[in-house]
PDB file of C-alpha atoms in Angstrom:
ATOM      1  CA  UNK A  43     -11.133   6.724  12.281  1.00 85.00           C
ATOM      2  CA  UNK A  44      -8.428   4.468  11.769  1.00 90.00           C
ATOM      3  CA  UNK A  45      -4.866   5.569  11.851  1.00 93.00           C
ATOM      4  CA  UNK A  46      -1.703   4.113  11.631  1.00 96.00           C
ATOM      5  CA  UNK A  47       1.721   5.793  12.853  1.00 97.00           C
ATOM      6  CA  UNK A  48       5.209   4.588  11.718  1.00 97.00           C
ATOM      7  CA  UNK A  49       8.616   5.802  13.402  1.00 97.00           C
ATOM      8  CA  UNK A  50      11.144   7.162  12.507  1.00 96.00           C
ATOM      9  CA  UNK A  51      10.157   8.675   9.598  1.00 95.00           C
ATOM     10  CA  UNK A  52      13.449   8.181   7.808  1.00 96.00           C
ATOM     11  CA  UNK A  53      16.450   6.351   8.856  1.00 96.00           C
ATOM     12  CA  UNK A  54      20.389   6.634   7.561  1.00 97.00           C
ATOM     13  CA  UNK A  55      22.465   3.817   8.419  1.00 97.00           C
ATOM     14  CA  UNK A  56      25.701   2.096   7.511  1.00 97.00           C
ATOM     15  CA  UNK A  57      25.698  -1.565   5.957  1.00 97.00           C
ATOM     16  CA  UNK A  58      26.255  -3.857   8.858  1.00 97.00           C
ATOM     17  CA  UNK A  59      23.989  -1.716  11.006  1.00 97.00           C
ATOM     18  CA  UNK A  60      21.005  -3.484  12.823  1.00 97.00           C
ATOM     19  CA  UNK A  61      17.858  -1.545  12.385  1.00 98.00           C
ATOM     20  CA  UNK A  62      14.294  -1.765  14.347  1.00 98.00           C
ATOM     21  CA  UNK A  63      11.364   0.041  12.878  1.00 98.00           C
ATOM     22  CA  UNK A  64       8.221   0.914  14.959  1.00 98.00           C
ATOM     23  CA  UNK A  65       4.238   0.622  13.817  1.00 98.00           C
ATOM     24  CA  UNK A  66       1.611   1.831  16.189  1.00 97.00           C
ATOM     25  CA  UNK A  67      -2.019   1.539  14.977  1.00 97.00           C
ATOM     26  CA  UNK A  68      -5.491   1.917  16.365  1.00 95.00           C
ATOM     27  CA  UNK A  69      -7.753   0.165  14.150  1.00 93.00           C
ATOM     28  CA  UNK A  70     -11.326  -0.986  14.740  1.00 89.00           C
ATOM     29  CA  UNK A  71     -11.858  -4.436  14.924  1.00 90.00           C
ATOM     30  CA  UNK A  72      -8.424  -5.504  14.408  1.00 92.00           C
ATOM     31  CA  UNK A  73      -7.543  -8.468  12.286  1.00 90.00           C
ATOM     32  CA  UNK A  74      -3.871  -8.221  11.455  1.00 92.00           C
ATOM     33  CA  UNK A  75      -0.792  -5.798  10.647  1.00 94.00           C
ATOM     34  CA  UNK A  76       0.815  -5.857   7.667  1.00 94.00           C
ATOM     35  CA  UNK A  77       4.443  -5.108   6.637  1.00 96.00           C
ATOM     36  CA  UNK A  78       5.620  -4.266   2.982  1.00 95.00           C
ATOM     37  CA  UNK A  79       9.058  -3.347   1.386  1.00 96.00           C
ATOM     38  CA  UNK A  80       8.885  -0.574  -1.156  1.00 94.00           C
ATOM     39  CA  UNK A  81      12.018  -0.006  -3.850  1.00 92.00           C
ATOM     40  CA  UNK A  82      10.740   3.020  -6.254  1.00 81.00           C
ATOM     41  CA  UNK A  83       8.118   0.780  -7.601  1.00 86.00           C
ATOM     42  CA  UNK A  84       5.094  -1.396  -6.427  1.00 91.00           C
ATOM     43  CA  UNK A  85       5.339  -2.390  -2.445  1.00 93.00           C
ATOM     44  CA  UNK A  86       5.602  -5.933  -2.254  1.00 92.00           C
ATOM     45  CA  UNK A  87       5.032  -7.807   1.116  1.00 91.00           C
ATOM     46  CA  UNK A  88       6.802  -9.249   3.487  1.00 94.00           C
ATOM     47  CA  UNK A  89       4.702 -10.043   6.552  1.00 92.00           C
ATOM     48  CA  UNK A  90       1.252 -10.548   8.391  1.00 92.00           C
ATOM     49  CA  UNK A  91       0.889 -10.544  11.782  1.00 93.00           C
ATOM     50  CA  UNK A  92      -2.244 -11.797  13.687  1.00 90.00           C
ATOM     51  CA  UNK A  93      -0.912 -13.178  17.030  1.00 84.00           C
ATOM     52  CA  UNK A  94       0.778 -11.187  20.032  1.00 86.00           C
ATOM     53  CA  UNK A  95       4.177 -12.620  20.361  1.00 85.00           C
ATOM     54  CA  UNK A  96       4.849 -14.741  17.451  1.00 86.00           C
ATOM     55  CA  UNK A  97       7.888 -13.569  15.550  1.00 89.00           C
ATOM     56  CA  UNK A  98       7.893 -13.956  12.034  1.00 91.00           C
ATOM     57  CA  UNK A  99      11.030 -14.328  10.246  1.00 92.00           C
ATOM     58  CA  UNK A 100      12.415 -13.911   7.043  1.00 92.00           C
ATOM     59  CA  UNK A 101      16.344 -14.374   6.156  1.00 95.00           C
ATOM     60  CA  UNK A 102      17.916 -11.158   7.909  1.00 97.00           C
ATOM     61  CA  UNK A 103      13.966  -9.352   8.528  1.00 97.00           C
ATOM     62  CA  UNK A 104      11.879 -10.311  11.634  1.00 97.00           C
ATOM     63  CA  UNK A 105       8.870  -8.809  12.917  1.00 97.00           C
ATOM     64  CA  UNK A 106       6.832  -9.587  16.329  1.00 95.00           C
ATOM     65  CA  UNK A 107       3.036  -7.895  17.045  1.00 95.00           C
ATOM     66  CA  UNK A 108       2.075  -6.694  20.690  1.00 94.00           C
ATOM     67  CA  UNK A 109      -1.788  -6.265  20.724  1.00 89.00           C
ATOM     68  CA  UNK A 110      -2.027  -5.165  23.848  1.00 92.00           C
ATOM     69  CA  UNK A 111       0.125  -2.007  23.254  1.00 91.00           C
ATOM     70  CA  UNK A 112      -0.988  -1.761  19.698  1.00 94.00           C
ATOM     71  CA  UNK A 113       2.320  -1.872  17.973  1.00 95.00           C
ATOM     72  CA  UNK A 114       4.640  -4.250  15.582  1.00 97.00           C
ATOM     73  CA  UNK A 115       8.483  -3.885  14.950  1.00 97.00           C
ATOM     74  CA  UNK A 116      10.566  -4.756  11.963  1.00 98.00           C
ATOM     75  CA  UNK A 117      14.037  -5.721  12.745  1.00 98.00           C
ATOM     76  CA  UNK A 118      16.591  -5.955   9.786  1.00 98.00           C
ATOM     77  CA  UNK A 119      20.029  -7.264  10.849  1.00 97.00           C
ATOM     78  CA  UNK A 120      23.258  -6.924   9.164  1.00 97.00           C
ATOM     79  CA  UNK A 121      22.006  -4.319   6.712  1.00 97.00           C
ATOM     80  CA  UNK A 122      22.732  -4.330   3.211  1.00 97.00           C
ATOM     81  CA  UNK A 123      22.590  -1.507   0.372  1.00 97.00           C
ATOM     82  CA  UNK A 124      19.751  -3.342  -0.802  1.00 96.00           C
ATOM     83  CA  UNK A 125      17.271  -2.957   2.045  1.00 97.00           C
ATOM     84  CA  UNK A 126      17.413   0.939   1.091  1.00 97.00           C
ATOM     85  CA  UNK A 127      13.377   1.367   0.524  1.00 96.00           C
ATOM     86  CA  UNK A 128      10.477   2.245   2.496  1.00 95.00           C
ATOM     87  CA  UNK A 129       8.889  -0.197   4.568  1.00 97.00           C
ATOM     88  CA  UNK A 130       5.459   0.554   4.714  1.00 96.00           C
ATOM     89  CA  UNK A 131       3.061  -0.649   7.567  1.00 96.00           C
ATOM     90  CA  UNK A 132      -0.833  -1.278   7.503  1.00 94.00           C
ATOM     91  CA  UNK A 133      -3.538  -2.165  10.250  1.00 94.00           C
ATOM     92  CA  UNK A 134      -6.512  -4.268   8.947  1.00 90.00           C
ATOM     93  CA  UNK A 135     -10.107  -3.951  10.231  1.00 87.00           C
ATOM     94  CA  UNK A 136     -11.786  -7.347  10.380  1.00 82.00           C
ATOM     95  CA  UNK A 137     -15.209  -5.497   9.404  1.00 75.00           C
ATOM     96  CA  UNK A 138     -13.942  -3.881   6.027  1.00 74.00           C
ATOM     97  CA  UNK A 139     -11.364  -5.768   5.421  1.00 79.00           C
ATOM     98  CA  UNK A 140      -9.715  -2.501   4.084  1.00 85.00           C
ATOM     99  CA  UNK A 141      -5.989  -1.605   5.417  1.00 89.00           C
ATOM    100  CA  UNK A 142      -4.897   1.892   6.548  1.00 92.00           C
ATOM    101  CA  UNK A 143      -1.414   2.596   5.950  1.00 94.00           C
ATOM    102  CA  UNK A 144       1.124   4.361   7.855  1.00 95.00           C
ATOM    103  CA  UNK A 145       3.210   7.386   6.136  1.00 95.00           C
ATOM    104  CA  UNK A 146       5.887   4.827   6.339  1.00 95.00           C
ATOM    105  CA  UNK A 147       9.949   4.904   6.909  1.00 96.00           C
ATOM    106  CA  UNK A 148      12.513   5.286   4.458  1.00 95.00           C
ATOM    107  CA  UNK A 149      15.586   3.107   5.137  1.00 97.00           C
ATOM    108  CA  UNK A 150      18.804   4.320   3.639  1.00 97.00           C
ATOM    109  CA  UNK A 151      21.914   1.929   3.875  1.00 98.00           C
ATOM    110  CA  UNK A 152      25.200   3.520   3.051  1.00 96.00           C
ATOM    111  CA  UNK A 153      28.069   1.296   1.679  1.00 94.00           C
TER     112      UNK A 153
ATOM    113  CA  UNK B 179       0.147 -14.693 -15.181  1.00 70.00           C
ATOM    114  CA  UNK B 180       0.815 -11.521 -15.227  1.00 76.00           C
ATOM    115  CA  UNK B 181      -0.754 -10.335 -11.858  1.00 91.00           C
ATOM    116  CA  UNK B 182      -1.852  -6.785 -11.487  1.00 95.00           C
ATOM    117  CA  UNK B 183      -1.132  -4.351 -14.421  1.00 95.00           C
ATOM    118  CA  UNK B 184      -1.745  -0.910 -15.144  1.00 97.00           C
ATOM    119  CA  UNK B 185      -2.173   1.434 -18.329  1.00 96.00           C
ATOM    120  CA  UNK B 186      -0.438   3.803 -18.809  1.00 96.00           C
ATOM    121  CA  UNK B 187       2.303   3.849 -16.538  1.00 95.00           C
ATOM    122  CA  UNK B 188       3.002   7.738 -17.290  1.00 95.00           C
ATOM    123  CA  UNK B 189       1.078  10.798 -18.500  1.00 96.00           C
ATOM    124  CA  UNK B 190       1.078  13.988 -18.368  1.00 96.00           C
ATOM    125  CA  UNK B 191      -2.157  16.104 -18.239  1.00 96.00           C
ATOM    126  CA  UNK B 192      -3.309  19.500 -18.534  1.00 96.00           C
ATOM    127  CA  UNK B 193      -5.460  21.144 -15.930  1.00 97.00           C
ATOM    128  CA  UNK B 194      -8.834  20.186 -16.597  1.00 96.00           C
ATOM    129  CA  UNK B 195      -8.405  17.540 -19.197  1.00 96.00           C
ATOM    130  CA  UNK B 196      -9.456  13.976 -18.438  1.00 95.00           C
ATOM    131  CA  UNK B 197      -8.265  10.526 -18.553  1.00 95.00           C
ATOM    132  CA  UNK B 198      -8.573   6.940 -17.224  1.00 97.00           C
ATOM    133  CA  UNK B 199      -6.244   4.616 -15.918  1.00 97.00           C
ATOM    134  CA  UNK B 200      -7.395   0.993 -16.261  1.00 97.00           C
ATOM    135  CA  UNK B 201      -6.122  -1.750 -13.903  1.00 97.00           C
ATOM    136  CA  UNK B 202      -6.238  -5.458 -14.729  1.00 97.00           C
ATOM    137  CA  UNK B 203      -5.881  -8.804 -12.955  1.00 96.00           C
ATOM    138  CA  UNK B 204      -5.586 -12.069 -14.027  1.00 94.00           C
ATOM    139  CA  UNK B 205      -5.575 -13.965 -10.486  1.00 91.00           C
ATOM    140  CA  UNK B 206      -9.522 -13.778 -10.221  1.00 92.00           C
ATOM    141  CA  UNK B 207      -9.629 -11.828  -7.602  1.00 92.00           C
ATOM    142  CA  UNK B 208     -12.796 -10.187  -6.026  1.00 91.00           C
ATOM    143  CA  UNK B 209     -11.476  -7.179  -4.199  1.00 92.00           C
ATOM    144  CA  UNK B 210      -9.803  -4.126  -6.117  1.00 95.00           C
ATOM    145  CA  UNK B 211      -8.575  -0.756  -4.893  1.00 96.00           C
ATOM    146  CA  UNK B 212      -7.327   1.963  -5.755  1.00 97.00           C
ATOM    147  CA  UNK B 213      -4.156   4.121  -4.007  1.00 97.00           C
ATOM    148  CA  UNK B 214      -2.503   7.574  -4.518  1.00 97.00           C
ATOM    149  CA  UNK B 215       1.089   8.356  -3.108  1.00 95.00           C
ATOM    150  CA  UNK B 216       2.711  11.164  -2.182  1.00 93.00           C
ATOM    151  CA  UNK B 217       5.731  11.780  -0.842  1.00 86.00           C
ATOM    152  CA  UNK B 218       6.297  11.043   2.819  1.00 81.00           C
ATOM    153  CA  UNK B 219       2.130  10.183   2.795  1.00 84.00           C
ATOM    154  CA  UNK B 220       2.431   6.296   2.600  1.00 86.00           C
ATOM    155  CA  UNK B 221      -0.691   4.909   0.707  1.00 93.00           C
ATOM    156  CA  UNK B 222      -3.994   6.521   0.589  1.00 94.00           C
ATOM    157  CA  UNK B 223      -7.178   5.005  -0.690  1.00 95.00           C
ATOM    158  CA  UNK B 224      -9.165   6.900  -3.431  1.00 97.00           C
ATOM    159  CA  UNK B 225     -11.931   3.994  -4.097  1.00 97.00           C
ATOM    160  CA  UNK B 226     -12.401   0.399  -3.966  1.00 95.00           C
ATOM    161  CA  UNK B 227     -14.570  -2.686  -4.965  1.00 94.00           C
ATOM    162  CA  UNK B 228     -15.845  -5.688  -2.967  1.00 91.00           C
ATOM    163  CA  UNK B 229     -16.794  -7.473  -6.657  1.00 91.00           C
ATOM    164  CA  UNK B 230     -18.102  -6.908  -9.983  1.00 93.00           C
ATOM    165  CA  UNK B 231     -20.456  -4.054 -10.453  1.00 93.00           C
ATOM    166  CA  UNK B 232     -19.955  -2.611  -6.790  1.00 93.00           C
ATOM    167  CA  UNK B 233     -17.924   0.519  -5.780  1.00 96.00           C
ATOM    168  CA  UNK B 234     -16.969   2.377  -2.551  1.00 94.00           C
ATOM    169  CA  UNK B 235     -15.321   5.371  -1.297  1.00 95.00           C
ATOM    170  CA  UNK B 236     -12.077   5.362   0.273  1.00 93.00           C
ATOM    171  CA  UNK B 237     -10.085   8.067   1.902  1.00 91.00           C
ATOM    172  CA  UNK B 238      -9.727  10.765  -0.743  1.00 94.00           C
ATOM    173  CA  UNK B 239     -12.479   9.988  -3.233  1.00 96.00           C
ATOM    174  CA  UNK B 240     -12.750  13.682  -4.228  1.00 95.00           C
ATOM    175  CA  UNK B 241     -12.036  14.500  -7.836  1.00 95.00           C
ATOM    176  CA  UNK B 242     -11.929  10.757  -9.304  1.00 97.00           C
ATOM    177  CA  UNK B 243     -14.672   8.035 -10.202  1.00 96.00           C
ATOM    178  CA  UNK B 244     -14.352   4.162 -10.836  1.00 97.00           C
ATOM    179  CA  UNK B 245     -16.298   1.599 -12.531  1.00 97.00           C
ATOM    180  CA  UNK B 246     -15.656  -1.935 -11.920  1.00 97.00           C
ATOM    181  CA  UNK B 247     -17.777  -3.356 -15.087  1.00 94.00           C
ATOM    182  CA  UNK B 248     -15.960  -6.408 -15.494  1.00 95.00           C
ATOM    183  CA  UNK B 249     -14.283  -8.591 -12.375  1.00 95.00           C
ATOM    184  CA  UNK B 250     -10.826  -8.578 -13.842  1.00 96.00           C
ATOM    185  CA  UNK B 251     -11.140  -4.396 -15.011  1.00 97.00           C
ATOM    186  CA  UNK B 252     -11.270  -1.477 -12.488  1.00 98.00           C
ATOM    187  CA  UNK B 253     -11.293   2.041 -14.288  1.00 98.00           C
ATOM    188  CA  UNK B 254     -10.210   5.179 -12.186  1.00 97.00           C
ATOM    189  CA  UNK B 255     -11.313   8.203 -13.903  1.00 97.00           C
ATOM    190  CA  UNK B 256     -10.504  12.063 -13.529  1.00 95.00           C
ATOM    191  CA  UNK B 257     -12.998  14.307 -15.059  1.00 91.00           C
ATOM    192  CA  UNK B 258     -10.795  17.265 -14.816  1.00 95.00           C
ATOM    193  CA  UNK B 259      -7.325  17.314 -13.836  1.00 95.00           C
ATOM    194  CA  UNK B 260      -6.168  19.422 -11.333  1.00 96.00           C
ATOM    195  CA  UNK B 261      -2.376  19.766 -10.086  1.00 96.00           C
ATOM    196  CA  UNK B 262      -3.649  18.562  -6.570  1.00 96.00           C
ATOM    197  CA  UNK B 263      -3.505  15.095  -8.231  1.00 97.00           C
ATOM    198  CA  UNK B 264      -0.517  14.806  -9.277  1.00 97.00           C
ATOM    199  CA  UNK B 265       0.836  11.692  -7.997  1.00 97.00           C
ATOM    200  CA  UNK B 266       1.866   7.951  -8.040  1.00 96.00           C
ATOM    201  CA  UNK B 267      -1.512   6.091  -8.488  1.00 97.00           C
ATOM    202  CA  UNK B 268      -1.671   2.351  -7.151  1.00 97.00           C
ATOM    203  CA  UNK B 269      -3.561  -0.203  -8.126  1.00 97.00           C
ATOM    204  CA  UNK B 270      -4.110  -3.449  -5.595  1.00 95.00           C
ATOM    205  CA  UNK B 271      -6.226  -6.678  -5.392  1.00 94.00           C
ATOM    206  CA  UNK B 272      -7.024  -9.400  -3.203  1.00 89.00           C
ATOM    207  CA  UNK B 273      -9.046 -12.628  -3.065  1.00 83.00           C
ATOM    208  CA  UNK B 274     -11.442 -14.105  -0.855  1.00 72.00           C
ATOM    209  CA  UNK B 275      -9.062 -16.528   0.902  1.00 68.00           C
ATOM    210  CA  UNK B 276      -6.749 -14.124   1.456  1.00 68.00           C
ATOM    211  CA  UNK B 277      -8.748 -10.887   2.094  1.00 68.00           C
ATOM    212  CA  UNK B 278      -5.137  -9.106   3.980  1.00 74.00           C
ATOM    213  CA  UNK B 279      -2.476  -9.623   1.222  1.00 82.00           C
ATOM    214  CA  UNK B 280      -2.435  -7.106  -1.512  1.00 87.00           C
ATOM    215  CA  UNK B 281      -1.171  -7.332  -4.698  1.00 91.00           C
ATOM    216  CA  UNK B 282       0.044  -4.109  -6.456  1.00 94.00           C
ATOM    217  CA  UNK B 283       0.271  -3.230  -9.748  1.00 95.00           C
ATOM    218  CA  UNK B 284       3.621  -1.291 -11.134  1.00 95.00           C
ATOM    219  CA  UNK B 285       1.861   1.965 -10.560  1.00 96.00           C
ATOM    220  CA  UNK B 286       0.851   5.253 -12.967  1.00 96.00           C
ATOM    221  CA  UNK B 287       3.189   8.232 -12.344  1.00 96.00           C
ATOM    222  CA  UNK B 288       0.703  11.139 -12.852  1.00 97.00           C
ATOM    223  CA  UNK B 289       1.722  14.819 -13.659  1.00 97.00           C
ATOM    224  CA  UNK B 290      -1.110  17.402 -14.204  1.00 96.00           C
ATOM    225  CA  UNK B 291       0.115  21.224 -15.014  1.00 95.00           C
TER     226      UNK B 291
END
């Protein structure tokens, strides 16, 4: 059974802090690792990672995948209150293309 | 281009009542999914469809049925609602060319009393 574990489950920081969110996975016939941001509504897509060591970057957010150690991290630098959200990680199996989601990390950024 | 839409947005049911949630997408996507999200549980797959006329069970299918009579619509039915089905339900779809990335609807908040 495929499994995705995220840590920490919750995080409270102040504006300007840098945070690292972790995602480890055990996915049969692994194809890709996805990150989503969810702000009290539908998840919105952030990154898709398929290759080890190649950093994906979008503004203050970046993510990298380690296929040997089976984990990914999502970094957010200079956090802002608008970064407050649940961040979801999902591993996609190449056989079924069904994503398995982790429980998410709830990030709260205080002004 | 509305993307993925869900009807209704909110609903309150009594135990034993039935209802149908409608998901519609206008992106000509082949694949559609129904998830439920409970606090601290992430997204759990209920049922999914890989094309018109096909459905398959996900991780938590019990108590739910689905139908995909038209490519653009995916219906989720609760025949006899139970309080354990109180949750937020999300529909999602993906296209053949980008099967990894899911586009989500706005969600339906269902409360079963």
